[in-house]
Amino acid sequence: MDSSEIKSPEEVRLGTPIATSRKKLGIHFIESEDRRLAFGRGYTITAGSTPVDIHGKSILDLSKTGGWIAALFIFGNEMAERMAYFGLSVNMVAFMFYVMHRPFTTSSNAVNNFLGISQASSVLGGFVADAYLGRYWTIAIFSSIYLAGLAGITVCATMSMFIPNQEGCDQVALLLGECHPAKPWQITYLYTVLYMTAFGAAGIRPCVSSFGADQFEERSKNYKEHLDRFFNFFYLSVTVGAIVAFTVVVYVQMKHGWGSAFGCLAIAMGLSNMLFFIGTPLYRHRLPGGSPLTRVAQVLVAAFRKRNVPFGISGGAFLGLYEVPGTHSAIKGSRKIPHTDDLRFLDKAALHLKEDGSGSGTPCPWRLCSVTQVEEVKILMRLIPIAASTIMLNVILTEYLTLSVQQAYTMNTHLGHLKLPVTCMPVFPGLSIFLILSLYYSLFVPLFRRITGHPHGASQLQRMGIGLAVSIVSVAWAAVLEKYRRNYAIEHGFESNYLTPMPDLSAYWLLIQYCLIGVAEVFCIVGLLEFLYEEAPDAMKSIGSAYAALAGGLGCFAATIINSIVKSLTHSWLSQNINTARFDYFYWLLTALSLLNFCIFLYSAHTYQYRTSHHKASASTDHYNTPNI
């Protein structure tokens, strides 16, 4: 939709009487046969919310701020945060088992909960950023909390008073449960600092990608290209952090102990915080638009109050659909959003009745909301099915962190004369992501452009669909390989000896499923991040980005729930002796669930309308027929 006024057809058809009504109704809306159009002066969409400096003042010379230089400082913060996140995820299970003497299943569930909380609570971080602090200060504060948590974990791993007695605790004693258990206060301390890092990550994750994307000018003719490349490079920084965690941190742990490994994570986070603050003069900021959850609640309450009011009401009781006068939205940091015809039950929140008052004063927002405010809620609701479709991918990623490592323990991890630690195996998805992202613009974009005709190779939803399809192939291959591995173990006498690696069965067969899931991540998660940033309302960008993290957190929780259900129903599929368990059945279950999820995604993507399509449609036609996927 362009910035011109929207004139109602009735303005021409009804002639002179409109002048009187127009003066009376001003900026309000009326109901027509097919859709509601601006009545009278209409409303204008501004070119975008103006970027400001750290003091909230408009930036007069944008050339001195933002762009790729500012983004580099943000990449550094994300790289360190991901390094710490994956470093904890791959090492904490072993630390709890071997050092804190917690059962393996308990340790695994604790780490899954840590991963889930750090992602699911990202909605809280997004809310704080959009409502009060802005993205910069949210990142700054929660990064400091993250650093404090990592320092606490380092202290726990370094000082003997925080860990149980290690005397006489060998591998056999661990398996028999004969090692000295950790004291309750020691476990409480570890969980406190561990979940402190999770809380810190919850504030960083929903803001970093959005804050980085804020550094690019919307009115630039290369904006879409810059944004597309930004999210690819952003995920590349995530991947580099993961690779360092799975290699360097694991190496430091093996050579110098747990304290040094966790200390490396704390040092990296401290340096990244310093780098982030150094870049402060270069950043462009967006003003927080007030509590987004309050605005959502107001729309829901107002719509419920008027649930019995019909849209076809006539006469003096109905004044139109309400919108504030002028070209600017009443929501700080947000443009006006054109009206759409879906989710019509929410439009009742904007029905301006005579009882709501027709003066120039501001109406009660719990009884009457503007069209823009209603459209914000519609957008958030439309995004839910798309983001939810990635939960299953995150379930697979979570299961691979534990199940695939257990598989690798029973296989030969030698690469020639070099023996790689089992905990290094998850580095291979990162390497595949690094390779795919490096070749994305030179290989994949031209290839997909020929197939789809899309200028960027594939739309955001198309990329997500490719990623979800590849994840199905990955988990299906995992099922086939696990059946072969299990049969091999039984045939060669390793049925009861599941802690001894089989010398003639290479763990590098696992690389196929690792690399496939890496490809799935590139297409699905990167596409989702870009999709959420572009589609989310102006004043809710952090909340939109938090959807991706929330899906990741729900994936971790879903993995724990699925594991618990399977264990309670089968008692053998996920037993500790992997050579007698049926991990292959479990992987086939995940394959079936992934297929079902993929079908739901295809339907959601087919029915979804991009906001750009809404804008165009609002200016030209009453129907939105732009293809989505």
XYZ file of C-alpha atoms in Angstrom:
629
model
C 0.000 0.000 0.000
C 1.364 3.424 -0.876
C 1.161 6.559 1.173
C -1.825 8.006 -0.651
C -5.215 8.354 0.983
C -7.773 5.573 0.774
C -11.089 6.916 -0.484
C -14.274 5.017 0.109
C -16.378 4.212 -2.994
C -19.401 5.446 -1.077
C -17.837 8.914 -1.097
C -18.508 9.140 -4.808
C -21.751 7.236 -4.868
C -23.547 9.072 -2.088
C -22.578 12.556 -3.230
C -23.278 15.631 -1.118
C -24.563 14.009 2.071
C -21.112 12.522 2.558
C -19.665 15.937 3.268
C -21.797 16.230 6.378
C -21.080 12.673 7.502
C -17.415 13.071 6.659
C -17.139 16.094 8.921
C -18.866 14.229 11.688
C -17.016 10.916 11.387
C -13.580 12.291 10.617
C -11.102 9.464 10.586
C -13.523 6.703 11.552
C -14.413 3.741 9.343
C -17.668 2.370 8.033
C -18.701 -1.125 6.973
C -19.179 -1.706 3.237
C -20.445 -4.849 1.544
C -17.057 -6.512 1.095
C -14.650 -4.775 3.448
C -14.177 -1.740 5.633
C -12.452 1.220 4.012
C -11.213 4.510 5.358
C -14.085 6.947 5.468
C -13.223 10.567 4.854
C -9.559 11.477 4.903
C -8.387 7.895 5.267
C -5.031 7.253 6.827
C -1.437 7.199 5.703
C 1.332 4.688 6.231
C 4.545 6.516 6.987
C 7.846 5.431 5.514
C 8.851 3.757 8.749
C 9.522 4.345 12.402
C 12.367 6.817 12.655
C 15.607 5.447 14.186
C 16.914 7.315 17.212
C 20.158 7.434 19.151
C 20.702 6.000 22.620
C 19.190 9.144 24.165
C 15.970 8.801 22.140
C 16.730 11.704 19.810
C 16.337 11.476 16.025
C 19.535 10.710 14.135
C 20.127 13.542 11.693
C 22.898 11.853 9.688
C 22.139 8.148 9.266
C 25.349 7.598 7.290
C 27.352 7.782 10.526
C 25.375 5.017 12.231
C 24.055 1.540 11.553
C 24.923 -0.629 8.565
C 27.291 -3.565 8.490
C 29.871 -2.008 10.807
C 27.326 -1.746 13.635
C 26.083 -5.259 12.840
C 29.588 -6.676 13.344
C 29.559 -5.660 17.015
C 26.186 -7.380 17.406
C 27.447 -10.534 15.678
C 30.196 -10.767 18.302
C 27.698 -10.715 21.150
C 25.570 -13.427 19.571
C 28.615 -15.590 18.790
C 29.725 -15.594 22.438
C 26.195 -16.199 23.734
C 25.760 -19.197 21.421
C 29.221 -20.477 22.331
C 28.225 -20.440 26.010
C 24.800 -21.933 25.278
C 26.118 -24.885 23.281
C 29.143 -25.237 25.550
C 26.827 -25.761 28.498
C 24.426 -27.998 26.580
C 27.156 -30.415 25.460
C 29.196 -30.440 28.691
C 26.700 -30.003 31.515
C 25.165 -33.498 31.252
C 28.616 -35.062 31.615
C 29.553 -32.629 34.412
C 26.437 -33.494 36.403
C 26.955 -37.226 35.853
C 30.719 -37.551 36.381
C 31.342 -34.731 38.892
C 28.048 -34.068 40.680
C 27.128 -37.807 40.609
C 23.594 -37.251 39.373
C 21.847 -40.055 37.431
C 22.184 -39.739 33.668
C 18.449 -39.371 33.083
C 18.186 -36.710 35.796
C 21.153 -34.828 34.335
C 19.734 -35.034 30.823
C 16.321 -33.740 31.921
C 17.942 -30.896 33.898
C 19.876 -29.764 30.825
C 16.787 -30.124 28.611
C 14.895 -27.931 31.079
C 17.748 -25.419 31.030
C 17.614 -25.305 27.236
C 13.833 -25.052 27.271
C 13.645 -22.294 29.886
C 16.345 -20.230 28.189
C 14.341 -20.263 24.957
C 10.724 -20.333 26.100
C 11.221 -17.417 28.508
C 12.485 -15.334 25.585
C 8.942 -13.997 25.320
C 9.612 -12.220 28.612
C 12.781 -10.656 27.206
C 10.953 -9.589 24.059
C 8.167 -8.065 26.144
C 10.599 -6.059 28.290
C 12.413 -4.790 25.178
C 9.288 -3.784 23.245
C 7.480 -2.319 26.244
C 10.047 -0.533 28.371
C 13.795 -0.838 27.849
C 14.290 -1.098 24.102
C 16.477 -3.771 22.546
C 19.854 -2.207 23.389
C 19.344 -1.929 27.146
C 17.664 -5.334 27.311
C 20.697 -6.938 25.669
C 23.066 -4.981 27.933
C 21.312 -5.944 31.188
C 20.644 -9.591 30.389
C 24.164 -10.093 28.991
C 25.483 -9.040 32.394
C 23.166 -11.548 34.097
C 24.366 -14.223 31.667
C 27.990 -13.419 32.512
C 27.257 -13.631 36.257
C 25.703 -17.080 35.768
C 28.706 -18.342 33.791
C 31.054 -17.014 36.469
C 29.032 -18.887 39.089
C 29.266 -22.145 37.115
C 33.020 -21.651 36.760
C 33.332 -21.221 40.529
C 31.315 -24.423 41.059
C 33.622 -26.409 38.771
C 36.803 -24.872 40.216
C 36.324 -24.956 43.992
C 36.094 -28.365 45.669
C 33.621 -27.158 48.289
C 30.913 -26.903 45.621
C 31.233 -30.526 44.401
C 30.868 -33.872 46.226
C 33.804 -36.027 47.340
C 35.461 -37.658 44.301
C 37.465 -40.333 46.164
C 36.982 -43.896 44.880
C 34.553 -42.773 42.202
C 35.521 -44.633 39.027
C 33.333 -45.604 36.066
C 32.090 -48.800 37.718
C 31.171 -46.967 40.915
C 29.297 -44.370 38.842
C 27.262 -47.021 37.066
C 26.476 -48.769 40.355
C 25.552 -45.497 42.056
C 28.198 -45.911 44.765
C 29.828 -42.451 44.440
C 29.279 -39.812 47.116
C 26.121 -37.916 46.161
C 26.133 -34.141 45.948
C 24.742 -32.339 48.952
C 21.378 -30.599 48.496
C 22.928 -27.128 48.833
C 25.534 -27.980 46.187
C 22.831 -29.019 43.717
C 20.788 -25.945 44.635
C 23.760 -23.680 43.950
C 24.492 -25.337 40.587
C 20.873 -25.115 39.494
C 20.693 -21.467 40.613
C 23.674 -20.326 38.532
C 22.658 -22.590 35.635
C 19.180 -21.107 35.446
C 20.644 -17.641 35.911
C 22.400 -18.146 32.568
C 19.093 -19.378 31.132
C 17.398 -16.180 32.333
C 20.194 -14.092 30.821
C 19.849 -15.872 27.483
C 16.092 -15.239 27.571
C 16.694 -11.504 27.372
C 19.409 -11.657 24.738
C 17.978 -14.064 22.197
C 14.783 -12.254 21.128
C 16.565 -8.913 20.834
C 19.908 -9.560 19.137
C 18.630 -10.508 15.679
C 16.006 -7.728 15.697
C 18.488 -5.145 16.978
C 20.925 -6.132 14.245
C 18.228 -5.849 11.570
C 17.309 -2.399 12.948
C 20.696 -1.139 11.754
C 19.573 -1.194 8.094
C 17.514 1.555 6.501
C 14.050 0.435 5.382
C 13.889 3.046 2.625
C 17.098 1.834 0.992
C 16.576 0.163 -2.379
C 18.858 -2.684 -1.226
C 17.040 -3.155 2.075
C 15.628 -6.608 1.272
C 18.999 -7.839 0.047
C 20.778 -6.453 3.127
C 18.198 -8.013 5.425
C 18.447 -11.373 3.685
C 22.242 -11.386 3.959
C 22.134 -10.139 7.542
C 20.091 -13.076 8.792
C 22.334 -15.519 6.959
C 25.471 -13.964 8.455
C 23.730 -13.771 11.818
C 23.114 -17.514 11.801
C 26.659 -18.004 10.571
C 27.858 -16.299 13.763
C 25.606 -18.656 15.735
C 27.233 -21.579 13.945
C 30.768 -20.365 14.590
C 29.934 -20.096 18.294
C 28.596 -23.663 18.263
C 31.663 -25.007 16.438
C 33.995 -23.396 18.982
C 31.911 -24.865 21.817
C 31.995 -28.371 20.363
C 35.745 -28.307 19.631
C 37.849 -25.795 21.565
C 35.798 -25.923 24.768
C 35.692 -29.728 24.697
C 39.462 -29.812 24.123
C 40.089 -27.433 27.037
C 37.877 -29.576 29.254
C 39.784 -32.744 28.396
C 43.221 -31.158 28.836
C 42.663 -28.716 31.684
C 39.436 -29.725 33.440
C 35.916 -28.492 33.908
C 36.831 -25.210 35.579
C 38.968 -24.120 32.630
C 36.275 -25.124 30.123
C 33.516 -23.147 31.834
C 35.984 -20.322 32.489
C 36.578 -20.026 28.741
C 32.852 -19.507 28.234
C 32.765 -16.782 30.908
C 35.798 -15.002 29.420
C 34.303 -15.114 25.911
C 31.024 -13.685 27.203
C 32.871 -10.915 29.054
C 34.833 -9.945 25.944
C 31.694 -9.936 23.796
C 29.920 -7.677 26.303
C 32.842 -5.275 26.111
C 32.711 -5.381 22.303
C 28.969 -4.735 22.342
C 29.361 -1.635 24.528
C 32.216 -0.300 22.374
C 29.853 -0.223 19.399
C 27.268 1.912 21.259
C 27.872 5.186 19.315
C 27.176 3.363 16.028
C 23.827 1.796 16.902
C 20.418 2.852 15.670
C 17.586 2.360 18.158
C 13.821 2.036 17.977
C 11.669 3.570 20.675
C 9.779 1.044 22.821
C 6.084 1.246 22.005
C 4.648 0.502 25.432
C 3.411 -2.809 26.773
C 2.486 -5.026 23.801
C 0.765 -7.552 26.051
C -1.448 -4.790 27.451
C -2.452 -3.761 23.933
C -3.249 -7.378 23.094
C -5.338 -7.719 26.245
C -7.220 -4.502 25.442
C -8.188 -5.800 22.006
C -9.387 -9.122 23.410
C -11.399 -7.466 26.185
C -12.952 -4.853 23.875
C -13.836 -7.508 21.277
C -15.427 -9.677 23.968
C -17.490 -6.782 25.286
C -18.913 -6.147 21.809
C -19.210 -9.796 20.819
C -22.981 -9.486 20.376
C -22.844 -6.293 18.302
C -23.485 -7.207 14.622
C -21.287 -5.763 11.893
C -24.363 -4.814 9.904
C -25.610 -2.360 12.524
C -26.988 0.844 10.978
C -28.202 4.193 12.062
C -26.748 6.685 14.474
C -25.586 4.010 16.911
C -22.666 3.046 14.642
C -19.932 5.591 13.914
C -17.490 3.329 12.007
C -14.242 1.534 12.754
C -12.061 3.680 14.929
C -8.615 4.992 13.987
C -6.713 7.964 15.397
C -6.602 11.089 13.195
C -3.546 12.042 11.198
C -0.852 10.053 9.471
C 0.836 8.612 12.557
C -0.179 5.707 14.758
C -1.006 6.222 18.425
C 1.514 3.453 19.197
C 5.015 4.817 19.713
C 7.500 3.445 17.187
C 4.808 1.987 14.927
C 3.295 2.883 11.588
C -0.402 2.596 10.939
C -1.416 -0.821 9.661
C -4.070 -1.165 6.946
C -7.182 -3.111 7.765
C -7.543 -6.763 6.724
C -10.613 -8.960 6.517
C -9.440 -12.095 8.313
C -10.062 -12.802 12.020
C -13.101 -10.534 11.791
C -14.188 -11.250 15.366
C -11.303 -9.044 16.531
C -12.626 -6.122 14.450
C -15.380 -5.688 17.021
C -12.760 -4.153 19.316
C -12.589 -1.251 16.821
C -16.367 -0.879 16.317
C -17.013 2.738 17.312
C -20.473 2.943 18.768
C -22.270 6.082 19.889
C -22.010 4.899 23.499
C -18.187 4.988 23.190
C -18.339 8.732 22.687
C -17.796 10.785 19.553
C -15.809 13.673 20.954
C -12.176 14.470 20.356
C -11.050 12.907 23.640
C -9.184 9.610 23.754
C -11.612 6.710 24.214
C -11.153 4.050 26.881
C -8.798 1.477 25.278
C -10.536 -1.377 27.112
C -13.760 -0.547 25.243
C -12.521 0.827 21.922
C -9.237 0.109 20.128
C -7.822 1.565 16.945
C -7.635 -0.429 13.714
C -3.833 -0.491 13.971
C -3.997 -1.968 17.461
C -6.435 -4.651 16.288
C -4.236 -5.449 13.292
C -1.243 -5.923 15.613
C -3.105 -8.711 17.378
C -4.179 -10.231 14.077
C -0.579 -10.326 12.881
C 0.629 -11.990 16.083
C -2.105 -14.610 15.789
C -1.315 -15.288 12.122
C 2.353 -15.862 12.986
C 1.637 -18.541 15.608
C 0.971 -21.527 13.276
C 4.100 -20.792 11.206
C 6.386 -20.509 14.232
C 4.752 -23.528 15.901
C 5.585 -25.642 12.859
C 9.269 -25.475 13.846
C 8.699 -27.047 17.275
C 9.133 -30.536 15.816
C 12.455 -29.581 14.230
C 13.627 -28.418 17.648
C 12.485 -31.705 19.165
C 14.773 -33.551 16.743
C 17.675 -31.213 17.492
C 17.206 -31.765 21.233
C 17.022 -35.546 20.881
C 20.177 -35.581 18.761
C 22.116 -33.815 21.531
C 21.572 -36.793 23.833
C 20.579 -39.860 21.787
C 23.171 -39.425 19.032
C 25.907 -38.942 21.625
C 24.836 -42.210 23.275
C 25.057 -43.908 19.877
C 28.528 -42.474 19.295
C 29.753 -43.914 22.627
C 29.192 -47.430 21.231
C 30.984 -46.765 17.915
C 34.523 -46.129 16.703
C 35.311 -42.404 16.611
C 38.832 -42.754 15.163
C 39.610 -40.633 12.130
C 42.770 -42.330 10.904
C 45.127 -42.238 13.881
C 43.165 -39.378 15.484
C 40.467 -40.272 18.015
C 37.819 -37.582 18.366
C 35.949 -37.226 21.678
C 32.314 -38.272 21.494
C 31.266 -34.830 22.722
C 32.812 -33.360 19.552
C 30.363 -35.199 17.315
C 27.694 -32.418 17.368
C 30.244 -30.127 15.688
C 29.468 -31.713 12.329
C 25.991 -30.138 11.986
C 27.718 -26.818 12.648
C 30.285 -27.508 9.954
C 27.552 -28.402 7.483
C 25.693 -25.175 8.370
C 28.917 -23.202 7.875
C 29.423 -24.822 4.461
C 25.828 -24.284 3.334
C 25.810 -20.632 4.410
C 29.146 -20.056 2.685
C 27.773 -21.465 -0.571
C 24.254 -20.110 -0.197
C 24.548 -17.072 -2.486
C 26.896 -18.626 -5.025
C 25.165 -22.005 -5.370
C 21.723 -22.286 -3.793
C 20.234 -18.894 -4.666
C 20.932 -19.209 -8.443
C 19.697 -22.815 -8.392
C 16.457 -22.053 -6.578
C 15.917 -18.886 -8.605
C 15.703 -21.032 -11.748
C 13.181 -23.319 -10.079
C 10.995 -20.798 -8.239
C 11.586 -17.549 -10.140
C 11.938 -15.792 -6.782
C 14.568 -12.974 -6.869
C 16.137 -14.277 -3.652
C 15.972 -17.913 -4.698
C 13.100 -18.851 -2.426
C 10.612 -17.062 -0.232
C 10.921 -17.282 3.531
C 8.121 -19.849 3.786
C 9.589 -21.893 0.931
C 12.921 -22.040 2.752
C 11.184 -23.159 5.913
C 9.398 -25.890 3.977
C 12.683 -27.128 2.506
C 14.211 -27.232 5.981
C 11.320 -29.186 7.488
C 11.399 -31.683 4.600
C 15.151 -32.248 5.052
C 14.666 -32.775 8.808
C 12.273 -35.643 8.013
C 14.923 -37.270 5.834
C 17.470 -36.793 8.616
C 15.469 -38.508 11.350
C 14.372 -41.306 8.988
C 18.032 -42.002 8.174
C 18.759 -42.001 11.928
C 16.156 -44.752 12.358
C 17.661 -46.873 9.561
C 21.203 -46.462 10.898
C 20.195 -47.213 14.487
C 18.539 -50.474 13.459
C 21.756 -51.495 11.678
C 23.911 -50.425 14.658
C 21.757 -52.338 17.149
C 21.717 -55.529 15.052
C 25.493 -55.253 14.607
C 26.003 -54.954 18.373
C 23.865 -58.016 19.083
C 25.492 -60.124 16.353
C 29.037 -59.304 17.553
C 28.505 -59.907 21.257
C 28.128 -56.312 22.491
C 24.544 -56.708 23.653
C 25.315 -56.212 27.349
C 28.569 -54.259 26.995
C 27.175 -50.935 25.875
C 30.018 -48.825 27.304
C 32.637 -50.392 25.014
C 32.939 -48.964 21.488
C 32.661 -51.441 18.635
C 35.991 -51.168 16.776
C 34.700 -52.045 13.306
C 31.641 -49.793 13.248
C 32.509 -46.181 12.476
C 30.688 -43.375 14.264
C 31.034 -41.285 11.123
C 27.917 -42.903 9.694
C 26.201 -40.523 12.103
C 27.493 -37.637 10.012
C 24.730 -38.169 7.465
C 21.964 -37.390 9.950
C 24.073 -34.619 11.514
C 24.716 -32.904 8.191
C 21.110 -33.257 7.075
C 19.819 -31.666 10.259
C 22.368 -28.887 9.746
C 20.959 -28.199 6.280
C 17.455 -28.240 7.768
C 18.490 -25.626 10.329
C 19.939 -23.316 7.680
C 16.797 -23.225 5.594
C 14.163 -23.423 8.323
C 15.521 -21.356 11.212
C 17.146 -18.614 9.119
C 13.978 -18.339 7.037
C 11.885 -18.174 10.208
C 14.001 -15.406 11.780
C 13.767 -13.261 8.646
C 10.064 -14.033 8.261
C 9.240 -13.049 11.852
C 11.212 -9.813 11.709
C 9.553 -8.632 8.494
C 6.052 -9.739 9.401
C 5.905 -8.641 13.058
C 4.348 -5.238 13.832
C 6.806 -2.345 14.119
C 6.472 -2.044 17.899
C 6.589 -5.824 18.442
C 9.728 -6.900 16.571
C 11.301 -8.422 19.676
C 8.113 -10.308 20.510
C 8.050 -11.595 16.933
C 11.661 -12.795 17.159
C 10.859 -14.368 20.526
C 8.438 -16.683 18.708
C 11.419 -18.507 17.203
C 13.084 -18.903 20.593
C 9.769 -19.928 22.151
C 9.388 -22.650 19.517
C 12.894 -23.842 20.409
C 12.046 -23.918 24.104
C 8.785 -25.756 23.511
C 10.771 -28.221 21.398
C 13.011 -28.965 24.396
C 10.027 -29.405 26.705
C 8.225 -31.504 24.095
C 11.294 -33.748 23.811
C 11.207 -34.334 27.579
C 7.458 -35.055 27.482
C 7.803 -37.451 24.529
C 10.658 -39.240 26.296
C 8.603 -39.621 29.474
C 5.559 -40.938 27.601
C 7.636 -43.415 25.599
C 9.407 -44.663 28.733
C 6.131 -45.124 30.597
C 4.467 -46.977 27.711
C 7.329 -49.124 26.420
C 9.888 -49.433 29.282
C 12.488 -50.565 26.730
C 12.710 -48.144 23.801
C 14.902 -45.688 25.734
C 16.565 -47.966 28.292
C 20.081 -47.059 29.443
C 21.544 -50.065 27.608
C 21.309 -48.691 24.106
C 22.206 -52.060 22.558
C 18.989 -53.622 23.876
C 16.862 -50.473 23.622
C 14.837 -49.600 20.528
C 16.090 -46.182 19.557
C 15.185 -47.087 15.985
C 11.492 -47.322 16.914
C 11.781 -43.987 18.688
C 13.317 -42.359 15.605
C 10.506 -43.743 13.438
C 8.033 -42.205 15.879
C 9.757 -38.846 15.433
C 9.623 -39.351 11.655
C 5.868 -39.891 11.762
C 5.346 -36.836 13.962
C 7.557 -34.777 11.630
C 5.494 -35.831 8.604
C 2.296 -34.798 10.364
C 3.905 -31.494 11.350
C 5.029 -30.905 7.753
C 1.478 -31.339 6.463
C 0.231 -28.800 9.017
C 2.966 -26.382 7.939
C 2.023 -26.708 4.264
C -1.569 -25.814 5.065
C -0.537 -22.887 7.293
C 1.900 -21.554 4.680
C -0.646 -21.934 1.874
C -3.243 -19.876 3.743
C -0.829 -17.249 5.086
C -0.687 -13.819 3.460
C 2.506 -11.784 3.694
C 2.037 -8.263 5.060
C 3.392 -6.855 1.796
C 0.553 -8.656 0.029
C -1.910 -7.026 2.418
C -0.500 -3.614 1.643
C -0.788 -4.096 -2.085
C -4.220 -5.607 -1.829
C -5.503 -2.791 0.330
C -4.600 -0.321 -2.394
C -6.028 -2.223 -5.311
C -8.539 -4.964 -4.549
C -10.704 -6.470 -1.876
C -9.248 -9.948 -2.224
C -5.769 -11.254 -1.507
C -4.652 -13.844 -3.987
C -0.866 -13.565 -3.767
C 0.688 -17.049 -3.529
C 2.462 -17.722 -0.263
C 4.676 -20.765 -0.565
